[in-house]
Coordinates of C-alpha atoms in Angstrom, one line a residue:
X1 CA 0.0 0.0 0.0
X2 CA 2.8 2.5 0.9
X3 CA 4.6 1.7 -2.3
X4 CA 1.5 2.4 -4.3
X5 CA 0.9 5.7 -2.5
X6 CA 4.4 6.8 -3.2
X7 CA 3.3 7.9 -6.7
X8 CA 0.0 9.5 -5.5
X9 CA -0.8 12.8 -7.2
X10 CA -1.5 14.5 -3.9
X11 CA 1.7 16.1 -2.5
X12 CA 0.6 15.7 1.1
X13 CA 0.0 11.9 0.6
X14 CA 3.5 11.5 -0.8
X15 CA 5.0 13.5 2.1
X16 CA 3.1 11.3 4.6
X17 CA 4.5 8.2 2.9
X18 CA 8.0 9.7 3.2
X19 CA 7.6 10.3 6.9
X20 CA 6.1 6.9 7.7
X21 CA 8.7 4.7 9.4
X22 CA 7.3 1.6 7.7
X23 CA 7.9 2.9 4.2
X24 CA 10.6 0.7 2.5
X25 CA 14.0 2.3 2.2
X26 CA 14.0 2.1 -1.6
X27 CA 10.9 4.3 -1.7
X28 CA 12.4 6.8 0.8
X29 CA 15.5 6.9 -1.5
X30 CA 13.3 8.0 -4.3
X31 CA 11.9 10.9 -2.3
X32 CA 15.4 12.2 -1.4
X33 CA 15.7 13.8 -4.9
X34 CA 12.1 15.1 -4.9
X35 CA 12.3 18.7 -3.8
X36 CA 8.6 19.0 -3.0
X37 CA 8.5 15.9 -0.9
X38 CA 11.7 16.5 0.9
X39 CA 10.7 20.1 1.9
X40 CA 9.5 19.0 5.4
X41 CA 12.9 17.5 6.1
X42 CA 14.7 20.9 5.6
X43 CA 15.3 23.4 8.4
X44 CA 14.6 23.2 12.1
X45 CA 12.7 22.2 14.1
X46 CA 11.4 20.0 11.2
X47 CA 14.7 18.3 10.6
X48 CA 15.5 17.3 14.2
X49 CA 12.0 16.0 14.8
X50 CA 12.1 14.0 11.6
X51 CA 15.6 12.7 12.1
X52 CA 15.4 11.5 15.7
X53 CA 12.9 8.6 15.4
X54 CA 14.2 7.1 12.2
X55 CA 16.6 4.3 11.7
X56 CA 20.3 5.2 11.1
X57 CA 19.8 4.6 7.4
X58 CA 16.9 6.9 7.1
X59 CA 18.5 9.5 9.4
X60 CA 21.3 9.6 6.9
X61 CA 18.9 10.6 4.1
X62 CA 17.6 13.5 6.1
X63 CA 21.0 14.6 7.2
X64 CA 22.3 14.5 3.6
X65 CA 19.4 16.7 2.4
X66 CA 20.2 19.2 5.1
X67 CA 23.8 19.2 4.3
X68 CA 23.1 19.7 0.6
X69 CA 20.7 22.5 1.1
X70 CA 23.2 24.2 3.5
X71 CA 26.0 23.9 1.0
X72 CA 27.8 21.9 3.6
X73 CA 28.3 18.7 1.6
X74 CA 32.0 18.6 2.5
X75 CA 31.4 18.5 6.2
X76 CA 31.7 15.1 8.0
X77 CA 28.3 13.3 7.9
X78 CA 26.3 14.3 11.0
X79 CA 25.5 11.4 13.3
X80 CA 22.7 12.9 15.4
X81 CA 19.8 15.3 15.3
X82 CA 21.8 17.7 17.4
X83 CA 24.6 17.7 15.0
X84 CA 22.1 18.3 12.2
X85 CA 20.9 21.4 14.1
X86 CA 24.5 22.4 14.4
X87 CA 24.9 22.3 10.6
X88 CA 21.9 24.5 10.2
X89 CA 23.2 27.0 12.8
X90 CA 26.5 27.3 11.1
X91 CA 25.3 27.4 7.5
X92 CA 21.8 28.7 7.2
X93 CA 20.3 32.2 7.1
X94 CA 19.0 34.1 10.1
X95 CA 15.5 32.8 9.7
X96 CA 16.8 29.2 10.0
X97 CA 18.9 30.0 13.0
X98 CA 15.8 31.5 14.7
X99 CA 14.0 28.2 14.2
X100 CA 17.0 26.3 15.7
X101 CA 17.2 28.7 18.6
X102 CA 13.5 28.1 19.5
X103 CA 13.7 24.4 18.7
X104 CA 12.0 21.8 21.0
X105 CA 15.1 19.6 20.6
X106 CA 17.8 20.1 23.4
X107 CA 20.6 22.0 21.9
X108 CA 24.4 21.4 22.3
X109 CA 25.8 24.0 24.7
X110 CA 28.9 24.3 22.6
X111 CA 27.3 25.8 19.6
X112 CA 24.6 27.5 21.6
X113 CA 27.1 29.5 23.6
X114 CA 29.6 29.7 20.8
X115 CA 27.2 30.8 18.1
X116 CA 23.6 31.5 19.0
X117 CA 24.3 33.6 22.1
X118 CA 26.8 35.7 20.1
X119 CA 24.8 35.9 16.9
X120 CA 24.6 39.3 15.4
X121 CA 20.9 39.1 14.7
X122 CA 18.8 40.1 17.8
X123 CA 15.9 37.9 16.7
X124 CA 18.1 34.8 17.0
X125 CA 19.2 35.8 20.5
X126 CA 15.6 36.7 21.5
X127 CA 14.4 33.3 20.3
X128 CA 17.1 31.5 22.3
X129 CA 16.1 33.5 25.4
X130 CA 12.5 32.1 25.1
X131 CA 13.5 28.5 24.3
X132 CA 12.4 25.9 26.8
X133 CA 15.9 24.4 26.5
X134 CA 17.8 27.5 27.2
X135 CA 19.8 27.1 30.4
X136 CA 20.0 29.5 33.3
X137 CA 23.6 30.2 32.4
X138 CA 22.7 31.1 28.8
X139 CA 19.8 33.4 29.9
X140 CA 22.1 35.0 32.4
X141 CA 24.5 36.0 29.6
X142 CA 21.6 37.2 27.5
X143 CA 20.3 39.3 30.4
X144 CA 23.2 41.7 29.7
X145 CA 22.5 41.8 26.0
X146 CA 22.6 45.3 24.4
X147 CA 19.2 44.7 22.7
X148 CA 16.3 45.4 25.0
X149 CA 14.0 43.0 23.2
X150 CA 16.4 40.2 24.0
X151 CA 16.6 41.2 27.7
X152 CA 12.8 41.4 27.7
X153 CA 12.5 37.8 26.5
X154 CA 14.9 36.8 29.3
X155 CA 12.7 38.7 31.8
X156 CA 9.6 36.8 30.8
X157 CA 11.0 33.3 30.7
X158 CA 13.9 33.1 33.1
X159 CA 13.6 30.8 36.1
X160 CA 16.6 32.3 37.9
X161 CA 15.4 34.6 40.7
X162 CA 18.7 36.6 40.8
X163 CA 18.5 37.3 37.0
X164 CA 14.9 38.5 37.4
X165 CA 15.8 40.8 40.3
X166 CA 18.6 42.3 38.1
X167 CA 16.2 42.8 35.2
X168 CA 13.6 44.4 37.5
X169 CA 15.9 47.4 37.7
X170 CA 16.6 47.5 34.0
X171 CA 16.5 51.0 32.4
X172 CA 14.1 49.7 29.7
X173 CA 10.4 49.9 30.4
X174 CA 9.8 47.0 28.1
X175 CA 12.1 44.8 30.1
X176 CA 10.6 45.8 33.4
X177 CA 7.1 45.2 32.0
X178 CA 8.0 41.7 31.0
X179 CA 9.3 41.0 34.6
X180 CA 5.7 41.6 35.8
X181 CA 4.5 38.7 33.6
X182 CA 7.1 36.2 34.9
X183 CA 5.3 33.6 37.1
X184 CA 8.3 33.2 39.5
X185 CA 8.4 37.0 40.3
X186 CA 8.6 37.0 44.1
X187 CA 6.9 39.7 46.2
X188 CA 10.2 41.6 46.5
X189 CA 10.6 41.8 42.7
X190 CA 6.9 42.8 42.3
X191 CA 7.2 45.5 45.0
X192 CA 10.3 46.9 43.3
X193 CA 8.4 47.0 40.0
X194 CA 5.5 49.0 41.5
X195 CA 7.5 52.2 41.4
X196 CA 9.1 51.4 38.0
X197 CA 6.3 50.3 35.7
X198 CA 3.5 52.4 34.2
X199 CA 0.0 52.5 35.8
X200 CA -1.5 50.0 33.3
X201 CA 1.1 47.4 34.4
X202 CA 0.1 47.7 38.1
X203 CA -3.1 45.7 37.3
X204 CA -0.9 42.8 36.2
X205 CA 1.0 43.0 39.5
X206 CA -2.2 42.9 41.4
X207 CA -3.3 39.7 39.5
X208 CA 0.1 38.0 40.1
X209 CA -0.1 34.7 42.0
X210 CA 2.9 35.7 44.1
X211 CA 1.6 39.1 45.2
X212 CA 1.6 39.2 49.0
X213 CA -1.3 40.4 51.1
X214 CA 0.6 43.5 52.2
X215 CA 1.4 44.4 48.6
X216 CA -2.2 44.0 47.5
X217 CA -3.3 46.1 50.4
X218 CA -1.1 48.9 49.2
X219 CA -2.3 48.5 45.6
X220 CA -5.9 48.7 46.9
X221 CA -5.4 52.4 47.3
X222 CA -4.2 52.9 43.7
X223 CA -5.6 55.7 41.7
X224 CA -6.2 53.3 38.8
X225 CA -9.7 51.6 38.8
X226 CA -8.3 48.7 36.7
X227 CA -5.7 48.1 39.4
X228 CA -8.3 48.2 42.2
X229 CA -10.5 45.9 40.2
X230 CA -7.6 43.4 39.9
X231 CA -6.9 43.7 43.7
X232 CA -10.6 43.1 44.4
X233 CA -10.6 39.9 42.3
X234 CA -7.4 38.5 43.9
X235 CA -8.1 35.7 46.5
X236 CA -5.1 36.8 48.5
X237 CA -6.3 40.3 49.1
X238 CA -6.8 41.0 52.8
X239 CA -10.4 41.0 54.1
X240 CA -10.1 44.6 55.4
X241 CA -9.1 45.8 51.9
X242 CA -12.0 43.9 50.3
X243 CA -14.4 45.5 52.9
X244 CA -13.2 49.0 51.8
X245 CA -13.4 48.1 48.0
X246 CA -17.0 46.9 48.5
X247 CA -17.9 50.6 48.8
X248 CA -15.9 51.7 45.7
X249 CA -17.6 54.1 43.3
X250 CA -16.8 51.9 40.3
X251 CA -19.2 49.1 39.7
X252 CA -16.4 46.9 38.2
X253 CA -14.5 47.0 41.5
X254 CA -17.6 46.2 43.6
X255 CA -18.5 43.3 41.2
X256 CA -15.0 41.9 41.6
X257 CA -15.4 42.0 45.4
X258 CA -18.7 40.2 45.2
X259 CA -17.2 37.5 43.0
X260 CA -14.1 37.0 45.3
X261 CA -14.3 33.9 47.4
X262 CA -12.5 35.6 50.2
X263 CA -15.1 38.4 50.6
X264 CA -16.3 38.7 54.2
X265 CA -20.0 38.4 55.2
X266 CA -19.9 42.0 56.2
X267 CA -18.7 43.2 52.8
X268 CA -21.4 41.0 51.1
X269 CA -24.1 42.4 53.4
X270 CA -22.9 45.9 52.4
X271 CA -23.6 45.1 48.7
X272 CA -27.1 43.7 49.2
X273 CA -28.5 47.2 48.4
X274 CA -26.1 47.8 45.5
X275 CA -27.6 49.6 42.5
X276 CA -26.1 47.0 40.1
X277 CA -28.1 43.9 39.4
X278 CA -24.9 42.0 38.5
X279 CA -23.4 42.8 41.9
X280 CA -26.5 41.7 43.8
X281 CA -26.6 38.5 41.8
X282 CA -23.0 37.7 42.7
X283 CA -23.9 38.4 46.4
X284 CA -26.9 36.0 46.1
X285 CA -24.5 33.3 44.7
X286 CA -21.7 33.8 47.2
X287 CA -21.2 31.0 49.7
X288 CA -20.4 33.4 52.6
X289 CA -23.5 35.7 52.2
X290 CA -25.2 35.7 55.6
X291 CA -28.8 34.6 56.0
X292 CA -30.1 38.0 56.9
X293 CA -28.7 39.4 53.6
X294 CA -30.3 36.5 51.7
X295 CA -33.6 37.2 53.3
X296 CA -33.4 40.8 52.1
X297 CA -32.5 39.6 48.6
X298 CA -35.6 37.3 48.6
X299 CA -37.7 40.4 48.3
X300 CA -36.2 41.1 44.9
X301 CA -38.3 40.8 41.7
X302 CA -35.2 39.7 39.7
X303 CA -35.7 36.0 38.7
X304 CA -32.0 35.1 38.8
X305 CA -31.5 36.6 42.3
X306 CA -34.6 34.8 43.7
X307 CA -33.5 31.5 42.2
X308 CA -30.0 31.9 43.7
X309 CA -31.5 32.6 47.1
X310 CA -33.8 29.6 46.8
X311 CA -30.8 27.4 46.1
X312 CA -28.4 29.0 48.6
X313 CA -27.5 26.6 51.5
X314 CA -27.6 29.6 54.0
X315 CA -31.1 30.7 53.1
X316 CA -33.3 31.2 56.2
X317 CA -36.7 29.6 56.7
X318 CA -38.2 33.0 56.3
X319 CA -36.6 33.6 52.9
X320 CA -37.6 30.1 51.8
X321 CA -41.2 30.6 53.0
X322 CA -41.5 33.8 51.1
X323 CA -40.1 32.2 47.9
X324 CA -42.4 29.2 48.3
X325 CA -45.2 31.6 47.4
X326 CA -43.5 33.1 44.4
X327 CA -45.6 33.1 41.3
X328 CA -42.8 31.5 39.2
X329 CA -42.8 27.7 39.3
X330 CA -39.0 27.4 38.9
X331 CA -38.5 29.4 42.1
X332 CA -40.9 27.1 44.0
X333 CA -39.2 24.0 42.6
X334 CA -35.9 25.3 43.9
X335 CA -37.4 25.8 47.4
X336 CA -38.8 22.2 47.2
X337 CA -35.2 21.0 46.6
X338 CA -33.7 22.9 49.5
X339 CA -32.4 20.6 52.2
X340 CA -33.2 23.1 55.0
X341 CA -36.7 23.9 53.9
X342 CA -39.0 23.4 56.9
X343 CA -41.3 20.3 56.8
X344 CA -44.3 22.6 56.8
X345 CA -43.2 24.1 53.5
X346 CA -43.0 20.7 51.8
X347 CA -46.5 19.9 53.2
X348 CA -47.8 23.0 51.4
X349 CA -45.7 22.4 48.2
X350 CA -47.1 18.9 47.7
X351 CA -50.4 20.6 47.0
X352 CA -48.9 23.2 44.6
X353 CA -50.6 23.9 41.4
X354 CA -47.5 23.0 39.4
X355 CA -47.0 19.2 38.9
X356 CA -43.1 19.6 39.0
X357 CA -43.2 21.3 42.3
X358 CA -45.6 18.7 43.8
X359 CA -43.3 15.8 42.6
X360 CA -40.1 17.4 44.0
X361 CA -41.8 18.1 47.3
X362 CA -42.9 14.5 47.6
X363 CA -39.5 13.2 46.6
X364 CA -37.8 15.5 49.2
X365 CA -40.2 14.4 51.9
X366 CA -39.3 10.8 51.1
X367 CA -35.6 11.7 51.4
X368 CA -35.9 13.4 54.8
X369 CA -33.0 12.8 57.3
X370 CA -34.9 10.1 59.1
X371 CA -35.4 8.2 55.8
X372 CA -31.8 8.8 54.7
X373 CA -30.6 7.4 58.0
X374 CA -32.6 4.3 57.5
X375 CA -31.1 3.8 54.0
X376 CA -27.6 4.4 55.3
X377 CA -28.0 1.7 58.0
X378 CA -29.5 -0.8 55.6
X379 CA -26.8 -3.4 54.6
X380 CA -28.8 -4.2 51.4
X381 CA -28.5 -0.6 50.1
X382 CA -26.4 -0.5 46.9
X383 CA -22.8 0.5 47.3
X384 CA -23.0 3.6 45.1
X385 CA -25.9 4.9 47.2
X386 CA -23.9 4.4 50.4
X387 CA -20.9 6.2 48.9
X388 CA -23.1 9.2 48.1
X389 CA -24.4 9.4 51.7
X390 CA -20.8 9.9 53.0
X391 CA -21.3 13.6 52.1
X392 CA -24.8 13.9 53.7
X393 CA -25.4 17.0 55.7
X394 CA -27.1 15.1 58.6
X395 CA -24.7 13.7 61.2
X396 CA -27.1 10.9 62.1
X397 CA -27.0 9.7 58.5
X398 CA -23.2 9.6 58.5
X399 CA -23.1 7.9 61.9
X400 CA -25.4 5.1 60.5
X401 CA -23.1 4.9 57.5
X402 CA -20.0 4.5 59.7
X403 CA -21.6 1.5 61.5
X404 CA -22.8 -0.2 58.3
X405 CA -20.7 -3.3 57.5
X406 CA -21.3 -2.9 53.8
X407 CA -20.1 0.7 53.5
X408 CA -17.6 0.9 50.6
X409 CA -13.9 1.6 51.2
X410 CA -14.0 5.1 49.6
X411 CA -16.8 6.1 51.8
X412 CA -14.9 4.9 54.9
X413 CA -11.9 7.0 53.9
X414 CA -14.1 10.0 53.5
X415 CA -15.7 9.4 56.9
X416 CA -12.3 9.2 58.5
X417 CA -11.9 12.9 57.8
X418 CA -15.4 13.8 59.0
X419 CA -15.8 17.0 60.9
X420 CA -18.0 15.3 63.6
X421 CA -16.1 13.5 66.4
X422 CA -19.0 11.0 66.9
X423 CA -18.8 9.8 63.3
X424 CA -15.0 9.3 63.6
X425 CA -15.4 7.6 66.9
X426 CA -18.0 5.1 65.5
X427 CA -15.7 4.5 62.6
X428 CA -12.7 3.9 64.8
X429 CA -14.6 1.2 66.7
X430 CA -15.5 -1.0 63.7
X431 CA -13.4 -3.7 62.1
X432 CA -12.2 -4.0 58.5
X433 CA -11.1 -0.4 58.1
X434 CA -8.8 0.3 55.1
X435 CA -5.3 1.4 55.9
X436 CA -5.9 4.9 54.4
X437 CA -8.7 5.5 56.9
X438 CA -6.6 4.3 59.8
X439 CA -3.8 6.6 58.8
X440 CA -6.1 9.5 58.9
X441 CA -7.5 8.5 62.2
X442 CA -4.0 8.0 63.6
X443 CA -3.6 11.8 63.4
X444 CA -7.1 12.6 64.8
X445 CA -7.3 15.5 67.3
X446 CA -9.2 13.3 69.8
X447 CA -6.6 11.2 71.6
X448 CA -8.8 8.2 72.2
X449 CA -9.5 7.9 68.4
X450 CA -5.9 8.5 67.6
X451 CA -4.6 6.0 70.1
X452 CA -7.0 3.2 68.9
X453 CA -6.0 3.8 65.2
X454 CA -2.3 3.8 65.9
X455 CA -2.7 0.6 67.9
X456 CA -4.4 -1.1 64.9
X457 CA -1.7 0.1 62.5
X458 CA 1.1 -1.7 64.3

């Protein structure tokens, strides 16, 4: 089949045949003199990636092509992909050296440091600075390059903290700006850059994963709304800064606070009366929003806000009662699904005019904590159902699961980390615990549970 396809009229088919390691050597030999087919062999990184997986005989074909196109036929025959790249570096034009400098093939330090680092074309040196295979030593040399674009490439990609600290004080704004985008930039570097980069770069500092709480607190007072928005969205921003930003005049900043998982209940309560619908929706969805704030939001007419309140685990019985009388069936269905809805609400909802609400209310009543506890204690309950009950909100359900001899291993490991001491105590007193569960219990804060687990681990 491959022999027949070697004469196919489609050039891409012939190239695929040439690259197939199962193609007979005689067919590959025919392609060596076909300039259209051999084109993918030429240049880097195509040449090294083509050469490396082939047999020595096929490798020789590719190397010969490269040597011919480099006018380097008189050089000794290269014996490896790295030497092929070396031929390209020494003989090809700048564009080819750029490809080699940014190659995904590890490069020989001898010709990297002897040729690429010293190449007169800045684009070659810039490509080398951004290569995944450039060493810290090579980037350190390029950090002193006369061309600012080369130093900027080093600033973005270096993994050497000392080089980055040096470049953070570089006279070039371009170089300093690239330091901001380097993921290893420590707080000291970022703090040094605050006074040396333009205002639009401060937002990137505020977004940086290494920005410290103190630095973020300082940036919270920035005159740039974009910077304050970035600070408000950063999960490492101190609570007191988020509390202040919750009252910012810019809606973008307040919206970022409302969407920050670290926002305090106080800040969220402040934004309950925000004039922006988007901000109030984010408050209604936030896991830390207090019950009183959710009760206030339940008075809203906005469908999305009411639905989020009906689904929120902190919604109060008062909020749920109010929403159970909402004229929209989807809101009442959400109330029927709420695990903390009072039994009296379910009693009302089973007589609801909407069939979906009635069905959900009946289903929820059947899955009350008392019923779930019975299911968790039943040894005939399917394993997947028992595994799901390990995350049940009712302690009595998890206690029943801890005593069930048929509880699956994964559920037992989960229960060994349970927040309730009674659940862990029941678990520690049963036989057949997996080692992973015992290892967790061996570090339990309760000494009786800890001692029993360690004794069984011996």
